[in-house]
Every structure is written in structure tokens, then in C-alpha cells.
């Protein structure tokens, strides 16, 4: 499946010559260059598990409860480690091909599988609490709140399962275009509402209790002559902060919406299929060209843009200790200055791609690699 996305990217970068345009050379990923680091990063711990995902473009990404790191491998193995030390807490072999997750909450660790199964494991020891079969592969981390587990599947359905036994409480559906990118953004829960993005460029808010539609809005109208040009997937997970929603679409826009009404507060022509994050003042986006962009949360104006890592298949950027952290396709983890976007530090987790979104727990940032290693890093104090 990674080959399909790489083919799509190649066609787009080459001017889509199959649709009549002249062929152009395909631009290679940017080479890493030397720079003077302003922070000193050291590896805190490294834990290997699983057997690698072979570039399947899965939705596996580490999760935390504030003290532990939870992670799963496509091979079916689940591990839980102490976030500060990397010491093992428990591990479990599920016997399934895990494809998304985990989500942690309500005493559960929840994964989706390639076969469309939702697995809920005990947060204490990894034993199976329940499983539920849905109508399509799950490539988005579920969301958990109150007594609900919210699951997004590749067939455009969003469903609520009861947390104690996995029984389905409601489901809703959005139309899926004929051609979409592989992947889905994770739903987000805030209070009594669940918000999700879809492959048709829409974002919708639903009542957590019964699935009734609160509002819908189009972040990225589909337009163009070809199906590739009309791609408008909201595949990146959205973020909700202070009653504002931040979302980004492919070949579309980054936007802020009001949680209550779905009204667009601002939008910026920044396209992404990877994702975004936010701190108190800025929104950070990895574009579809692997530029990292900082936008003002208040206005959407560009604060800085860093293109030195262009086309390196960067992860979602995550704020961490006065830096913004991204991983790339060769296993490097890059630390950008949060105020200027300049390269501040660089380390390598291993020689395989960084997958999912880096996770920050206290003074440690944790990444997961395609070879199923969890690696924690710290920035040494008193430097830079």
C-alpha cells in the first residue's frame, strides 16, 4: 500500500503526465545537511517488539496515560512500558494483524485490525475484554470517553461501541469517493460531542449519546478535472483546544472551526495528509511536501515555514521543550526551534521510517519505527 501512495505522489510531483502534461523529473527527498545544533538530544531508552510493518501505511501510533507508553505491532504484539525508563510493564500477543491504535481509557487499550475487528484489552494486564467486528479495515486510532469507544473505518462509517462489552450503540456514514488516500484521521471527543473528518472533505460533529448530527461543514471542496485532482481527504487527525477545532485536508486547507457550530473561523492554503498539532499560541502542520509550517492559532497567519526536510515523509509535528519534533522516512528525528523553525537538533532512532505521531510524556518524547522499536529521547538541560 505504501507503493500506491508513493505512485500517487510521483504522479503529482511529475505533473501528472498520464493526463496529458509533459513529463518532468521526479524530485528526490532533500538530503540532510550539517548544521550547528542548539539543543543536545540523547537517547533515553529503546525497546524492540513485533516484526515490522513492511511499509503498510497503518494507523499504529504510540499512546500514553501520562505515565506509561502503549504500542502495538502489525504482527499482533502489544507492549506497555514505563515512559520515563522504558522498563516493561506487560506485553501480549493478540494473534491479530493490528492496523490502528491504541486508544487508552476507561480501563481499556483499544486497537483496530486489518480484518475490521476492534479489540479491547485490559489496561492492567493485556487480557482480552471484548472484540467487535465492523464493516471495514480500521486505520484510525479509536477515541474513548465516558462509556463509549468511537471507531472510524475505511468505508466512511463512524460508530459508537459500548466500552464495557463492545455492543454497537449507533453508526453514521459519509460517502467515500472512488479514489482516496490510504488512511483515516482519528475522531476526537469533547464533552458530549464527537468530531471526525472524512474522505469527502467534510468534517462533522455528532452527539456522543446517540449519533445525531450536530453540524457538518466542508473544509476542502472537491474540484478538478481528474479524480486525483479532486482528492480532498481529511485524513489527518483533528485537534480540539478551547472550543476551537483545527483540521487539515489533502490538496485543500488548514482551518480553524468553532466547536459549537462548525463555522470556519479562518483557513490557510496549507495541504496535508499527515497531520497537525497545537500549543497555546500556534498550530503546527506537516504539509504534503514535508514542509513544517507554524500558523497563528488566533488568525491562521504563517509564523514560519521550514522546507529543509522537503519530501522526507515527515510525521505529524509535535511541540516538545521549546522545539517541534518530526520523524522521517530514514528513522531520523528532527528538532526544530519552536519560535523560528530552524533546525535545533537531530538524532536517529533506527534505519526504518518513523511511523505514527511522536508522543510527549514529561521530559521524554517517544517515537515508534516501522521496524517496531519504541525509542525515547530527552533534551539535556543546561545546553543550547
Coordinates of C-alpha atoms in Angstrom, one line a residue:
X1 CA 0.0 0.0 0.0
X2 CA 2.9 2.4 0.6
X3 CA 3.8 1.8 -3.1
X4 CA 0.3 3.1 -4.1
X5 CA 0.8 6.3 -2.1
X6 CA 4.3 6.7 -3.5
X7 CA 3.0 6.2 -7.0
X8 CA 0.3 8.9 -6.4
X9 CA 2.9 11.3 -5.0
X10 CA 5.2 10.6 -8.0
X11 CA 2.4 11.4 -10.4
X12 CA 1.6 14.6 -8.7
X13 CA 5.2 15.8 -8.5
X14 CA 5.7 14.8 -12.1
X15 CA 2.9 17.0 -13.2
X16 CA 0.5 14.0 -13.7
X17 CA 1.9 13.3 -17.2
X18 CA -0.6 10.5 -17.7
X19 CA -3.3 13.1 -18.0
X20 CA -1.5 14.9 -20.9
X21 CA 1.1 17.2 -19.3
X22 CA 4.7 17.0 -20.2
X23 CA 6.9 14.7 -18.2
X24 CA 9.1 16.3 -15.6
X25 CA 11.9 14.8 -13.5
X26 CA 10.7 13.5 -10.1
X27 CA 12.2 15.5 -7.3
X28 CA 14.1 13.3 -4.7
X29 CA 13.8 13.8 -1.0
X30 CA 16.0 16.5 0.5
X31 CA 19.5 15.4 1.6
X32 CA 20.3 16.0 5.2
X33 CA 22.9 18.8 5.7
X34 CA 25.1 19.8 8.5
X35 CA 24.1 22.5 11.0
X36 CA 25.1 23.8 14.4
X37 CA 22.7 22.2 16.9
X38 CA 21.3 24.4 19.6
X39 CA 20.0 21.5 21.7
X40 CA 21.7 18.3 22.8
X41 CA 19.4 15.3 22.4
X42 CA 20.2 11.9 23.9
X43 CA 18.5 8.5 23.7
X44 CA 16.8 7.7 27.0
X45 CA 15.8 4.1 26.1
X46 CA 15.0 1.7 23.3
X47 CA 12.5 -1.2 23.3
X48 CA 12.1 -3.6 20.3
X49 CA 9.0 -5.6 19.7
X50 CA 7.0 -7.1 16.8
X51 CA 8.4 -7.9 13.4
X52 CA 7.9 -4.7 11.4
X53 CA 5.0 -3.4 9.3
X54 CA 6.7 -3.5 5.9
X55 CA 5.6 0.0 5.0
X56 CA 1.9 -0.8 5.0
X57 CA 0.8 2.7 5.9
X58 CA -1.0 1.6 9.1
X59 CA -2.5 3.8 11.8
X60 CA -0.3 2.4 14.6
X61 CA 1.0 5.1 16.8
X62 CA 2.1 5.2 20.5
X63 CA -0.3 6.3 23.2
X64 CA 0.1 7.3 26.8
X65 CA -1.9 7.6 30.0
X66 CA 0.6 10.1 31.4
X67 CA 3.0 7.5 32.9
X68 CA 3.1 4.6 30.5
X69 CA 3.6 4.2 26.8
X70 CA 1.3 1.7 25.0
X71 CA 2.1 0.5 21.5
X72 CA 1.1 -2.3 19.1
X73 CA 2.8 -4.0 16.1
X74 CA 1.1 -5.3 12.9
X75 CA 2.3 -8.8 14.0
X76 CA -0.2 -8.5 16.9
X77 CA 2.1 -7.9 19.8
X78 CA 1.2 -5.2 22.3
X79 CA 3.7 -3.7 24.7
X80 CA 3.4 -1.4 27.6
X81 CA 6.5 0.3 29.0
X82 CA 7.3 2.9 31.7
X83 CA 7.6 6.2 29.9
X84 CA 10.5 7.5 32.0
X85 CA 12.7 4.4 31.9
X86 CA 11.4 2.2 29.1
X87 CA 11.1 -0.7 31.6
X88 CA 8.5 -3.3 30.5
X89 CA 5.1 -3.3 32.3
X90 CA 3.4 -6.1 30.3
X91 CA 3.2 -7.5 26.8
X92 CA 0.6 -9.5 25.0
X93 CA 0.3 -11.4 21.7
X94 CA -3.2 -10.8 20.3
X95 CA -2.9 -13.1 17.3
X96 CA -4.4 -10.4 15.1
X97 CA -2.9 -8.1 12.5
X98 CA -3.2 -4.8 14.2
X99 CA -3.7 -1.8 12.0
X100 CA -4.6 1.2 14.2
X101 CA -4.3 2.4 17.8
X102 CA -4.0 2.1 20.6
X103 CA -6.5 4.3 22.4
X104 CA -6.3 4.2 26.2
X105 CA -9.1 4.9 28.6
X106 CA -11.9 3.5 30.7
X107 CA -9.5 0.7 31.8
X108 CA -9.1 -0.4 28.1
X109 CA -6.4 -0.5 25.5
X110 CA -8.2 -0.5 22.1
X111 CA -6.9 -1.4 18.7
X112 CA -8.3 -1.8 15.2
X113 CA -7.3 -4.6 12.9
X114 CA -6.7 -5.1 9.2
X115 CA -9.7 -7.5 9.2
X116 CA -12.1 -4.9 10.6
X117 CA -12.1 -6.1 14.2
X118 CA -12.0 -3.8 17.2
X119 CA -10.0 -5.3 20.1
X120 CA -10.4 -4.1 23.7
X121 CA -7.7 -5.3 26.0
X122 CA -7.4 -4.8 29.8
X123 CA -5.2 -1.8 30.7
X124 CA -3.9 -3.8 33.6
X125 CA -2.6 -7.0 32.0
X126 CA -3.5 -7.0 28.3
X127 CA -6.1 -9.8 28.6
X128 CA -8.9 -9.6 26.0
X129 CA -12.0 -7.8 27.4
X130 CA -14.1 -7.9 24.2
X131 CA -13.9 -7.8 20.4
X132 CA -16.3 -6.4 17.8
X133 CA -16.3 -6.9 14.0
X134 CA -17.0 -3.7 12.0
X135 CA -17.6 -3.3 8.2
X136 CA -14.1 -2.3 7.1
X137 CA -10.4 -2.1 7.9
X138 CA -9.6 0.3 10.8
X139 CA -6.8 2.7 10.0
X140 CA -7.6 5.4 12.6
X141 CA -6.9 5.3 16.3
X142 CA -10.3 4.9 18.1
X143 CA -11.4 7.5 20.7
X144 CA -12.6 6.7 24.2
X145 CA -14.7 8.8 26.5
X146 CA -17.3 8.1 29.2
X147 CA -18.8 4.7 28.3
X148 CA -18.2 5.0 24.5
X149 CA -15.5 3.7 22.1
X150 CA -15.7 5.6 18.8
X151 CA -14.3 3.8 15.8
X152 CA -13.7 5.2 12.2
X153 CA -13.4 2.6 9.4
X154 CA -12.3 2.9 5.8
X155 CA -15.8 2.5 4.4
X156 CA -16.8 6.0 5.7
X157 CA -18.6 4.8 8.8
X158 CA -18.2 6.2 12.3
X159 CA -19.7 4.0 15.1
X160 CA -20.0 4.1 18.8
X161 CA -19.4 0.9 20.8
X162 CA -20.2 0.4 24.5
X163 CA -17.0 0.4 26.5
X164 CA -17.9 -2.4 28.8
X165 CA -18.9 -5.1 26.3
X166 CA -18.3 -3.7 22.7
X167 CA -22.0 -3.6 21.8
X168 CA -22.8 -1.2 18.9
X169 CA -24.9 1.8 20.0
X170 CA -25.0 3.8 16.8
X171 CA -23.3 4.3 13.5
X172 CA -23.3 7.0 10.8
X173 CA -21.9 7.1 7.3
X174 CA -20.3 9.6 4.9
X175 CA -19.9 9.0 1.2
X176 CA -16.5 7.7 0.2
X177 CA -15.2 9.0 -3.2
X178 CA -14.0 6.4 -5.8
X179 CA -10.3 7.5 -5.2
X180 CA -9.0 8.3 -1.8
X181 CA -5.7 8.2 0.0
X182 CA -5.0 5.3 2.3
X183 CA -5.6 6.2 5.9
X184 CA -8.1 7.9 8.1
X185 CA -8.0 10.6 10.7
X186 CA -8.9 9.7 14.3
X187 CA -12.1 11.0 15.7
X188 CA -11.9 13.5 18.6
X189 CA -14.3 13.6 21.6
X190 CA -15.0 16.8 23.6
X191 CA -17.7 16.7 26.2
X192 CA -20.9 15.3 24.6
X193 CA -19.8 15.7 21.0
X194 CA -17.6 13.6 18.7
X195 CA -15.9 15.2 15.7
X196 CA -14.5 13.4 12.7
X197 CA -13.1 14.2 9.3
X198 CA -14.0 12.2 6.2
X199 CA -12.6 11.3 2.7
X200 CA -15.1 13.6 1.0
X201 CA -13.5 16.7 2.6
X202 CA -16.2 17.1 5.2
X203 CA -15.9 17.5 9.0
X204 CA -19.0 16.5 11.0
X205 CA -19.9 16.7 14.7
X206 CA -22.2 14.1 16.2
X207 CA -23.9 13.7 19.6
X208 CA -21.9 11.3 21.6
X209 CA -25.0 9.8 23.1
X210 CA -27.0 8.8 20.0
X211 CA -25.0 9.8 16.9
X212 CA -27.4 12.6 15.9
X213 CA -25.7 15.2 13.6
X214 CA -24.9 18.5 15.3
X215 CA -23.4 20.1 12.2
X216 CA -21.4 19.4 9.0
X217 CA -19.0 21.6 7.1
X218 CA -16.8 21.3 4.0
X219 CA -13.1 22.1 4.8
X220 CA -11.9 21.1 1.3
X221 CA -14.4 21.3 -1.6
X222 CA -13.6 18.7 -4.2
X223 CA -12.6 20.3 -7.6
X224 CA -10.6 19.5 -10.7
X225 CA -10.8 17.5 -13.9
X226 CA -9.5 14.2 -12.7
X227 CA -10.1 12.0 -9.7
X228 CA -6.5 12.7 -8.5
X229 CA -7.1 16.5 -8.7
X230 CA -10.4 16.1 -6.8
X231 CA -8.8 14.3 -3.8
X232 CA -9.9 16.2 -0.7
X233 CA -9.4 13.7 2.1
X234 CA -9.4 14.9 5.7
X235 CA -7.1 12.0 6.7
X236 CA -5.2 13.9 9.4
X237 CA -6.5 13.6 12.9
X238 CA -8.2 16.8 14.1
X239 CA -7.4 18.7 17.3
X240 CA -9.8 20.4 19.7
X241 CA -8.5 23.1 22.0
X242 CA -10.5 25.7 23.9
X243 CA -13.7 25.1 21.9
X244 CA -11.8 25.5 18.6
X245 CA -11.2 22.7 16.1
X246 CA -8.1 22.6 14.0
X247 CA -8.2 20.4 10.9
X248 CA -6.3 20.0 7.6
X249 CA -7.2 18.3 4.3
X250 CA -5.2 16.9 1.4
X251 CA -4.9 19.3 -1.6
X252 CA -7.0 21.7 0.5
X253 CA -6.8 23.9 3.5
X254 CA -5.8 24.1 7.1
X255 CA -8.7 25.6 9.0
X256 CA -10.0 26.5 12.5
X257 CA -13.7 25.9 13.2
X258 CA -15.9 26.7 16.1
X259 CA -16.7 23.5 18.0
X260 CA -20.3 24.7 18.8
X261 CA -21.4 25.5 15.2
X262 CA -18.7 24.3 12.8
X263 CA -18.3 27.8 11.4
X264 CA -14.9 28.3 9.8
X265 CA -13.0 30.9 11.8
X266 CA -10.0 31.1 9.5
X267 CA -8.4 29.0 6.8
X268 CA -5.0 28.9 5.2
X269 CA -3.9 27.2 1.9
X270 CA -1.8 24.5 3.6
X271 CA -2.4 20.9 2.5
X272 CA -1.5 17.8 4.4
X273 CA -2.3 14.1 4.8
X274 CA 0.0 13.7 7.8
X275 CA -1.5 15.9 10.5
X276 CA -1.2 18.8 12.8
X277 CA -0.8 19.6 16.4
X278 CA -1.1 22.8 18.5
X279 CA 0.3 24.6 21.6
X280 CA -1.1 27.6 23.4
X281 CA -0.3 30.0 20.5
X282 CA 0.4 28.1 17.3
X283 CA -0.7 25.3 15.1
X284 CA 2.0 23.1 13.5
X285 CA 1.4 21.3 10.3
X286 CA 3.4 18.9 8.1
X287 CA 2.4 19.7 4.5
X288 CA 2.1 17.1 1.7
X289 CA 5.5 18.2 0.6
X290 CA 7.0 17.6 4.1
X291 CA 7.4 21.3 4.9
X292 CA 6.8 22.1 8.5
X293 CA 4.6 25.2 9.0
X294 CA 3.7 27.1 12.1
X295 CA 0.4 29.1 12.0
X296 CA -1.0 31.5 14.5
X297 CA -3.9 29.9 16.4
X298 CA -5.6 33.3 16.6
X299 CA -5.5 34.3 12.9
X300 CA -4.1 31.4 10.8
X301 CA -1.3 33.6 9.5
X302 CA 2.1 31.9 8.8
X303 CA 4.6 32.4 11.6
X304 CA 7.3 30.4 9.9
X305 CA 7.8 27.6 7.3
X306 CA 10.7 25.2 7.2
X307 CA 11.4 23.3 3.9
X308 CA 14.9 21.9 4.6
X309 CA 13.3 18.5 5.1
X310 CA 11.2 18.6 1.9
X311 CA 9.8 15.2 0.7
X312 CA 11.3 13.3 3.6
X313 CA 7.8 11.8 4.5
X314 CA 7.7 13.6 7.8
X315 CA 5.3 12.7 10.7
X316 CA 2.9 15.0 12.4
X317 CA 4.9 17.7 14.1
X318 CA 4.7 17.7 18.0
X319 CA 5.7 20.6 20.3
X320 CA 8.3 19.4 22.9
X321 CA 10.5 21.5 25.2
X322 CA 10.8 24.7 23.1
X323 CA 11.2 22.6 19.9
X324 CA 8.9 21.0 17.3
X325 CA 9.6 17.3 16.7
X326 CA 9.2 15.3 13.5
X327 CA 10.4 11.9 12.3
X328 CA 11.3 11.0 8.7
X329 CA 11.4 8.0 6.4
X330 CA 15.0 7.1 7.3
X331 CA 14.5 7.0 11.0
X332 CA 15.8 10.4 11.8
X333 CA 14.1 12.5 14.4
X334 CA 14.4 16.3 13.9
X335 CA 14.0 19.0 16.4
X336 CA 13.1 22.5 15.1
X337 CA 13.2 25.6 17.2
X338 CA 9.6 26.4 18.1
X339 CA 9.9 30.1 17.5
X340 CA 11.9 30.2 14.3
X341 CA 11.6 26.8 12.7
X342 CA 15.4 26.5 12.4
X343 CA 17.0 23.0 12.9
X344 CA 17.9 22.7 16.5
X345 CA 18.9 19.0 16.8
X346 CA 18.8 15.7 15.1
X347 CA 19.1 12.0 16.2
X348 CA 18.4 8.7 14.6
X349 CA 16.0 6.1 16.2
X350 CA 16.9 3.3 13.7
X351 CA 17.2 2.9 9.9
X352 CA 13.5 2.4 9.3
X353 CA 10.8 5.1 9.0
X354 CA 9.2 6.8 12.0
X355 CA 5.5 5.9 11.9
X356 CA 2.6 7.5 13.7
X357 CA 2.9 10.6 15.8
X358 CA 5.6 11.2 18.4
X359 CA 4.3 11.2 21.9
X360 CA 5.5 13.5 24.7
X361 CA 5.4 12.3 28.3
X362 CA 7.0 14.7 30.7
X363 CA 10.6 15.3 29.6
X364 CA 10.6 12.4 27.1
X365 CA 9.5 12.3 23.5
X366 CA 8.8 8.8 22.2
X367 CA 8.7 7.6 18.6
X368 CA 7.7 4.3 17.0
X369 CA 9.6 2.9 14.0
X370 CA 8.5 0.8 11.1
X371 CA 10.7 -2.0 12.5
X372 CA 8.7 -1.8 15.7
X373 CA 11.1 -0.1 18.0
X374 CA 9.9 2.3 20.7
X375 CA 12.6 4.9 21.3
X376 CA 12.6 7.6 24.0
X377 CA 14.6 10.8 23.7
X378 CA 15.4 13.6 26.2
X379 CA 16.8 17.1 25.6
X380 CA 19.7 17.6 28.0
X381 CA 19.2 20.6 30.3
X382 CA 21.8 23.3 30.5
X383 CA 22.5 23.3 26.8
X384 CA 21.6 25.4 23.8

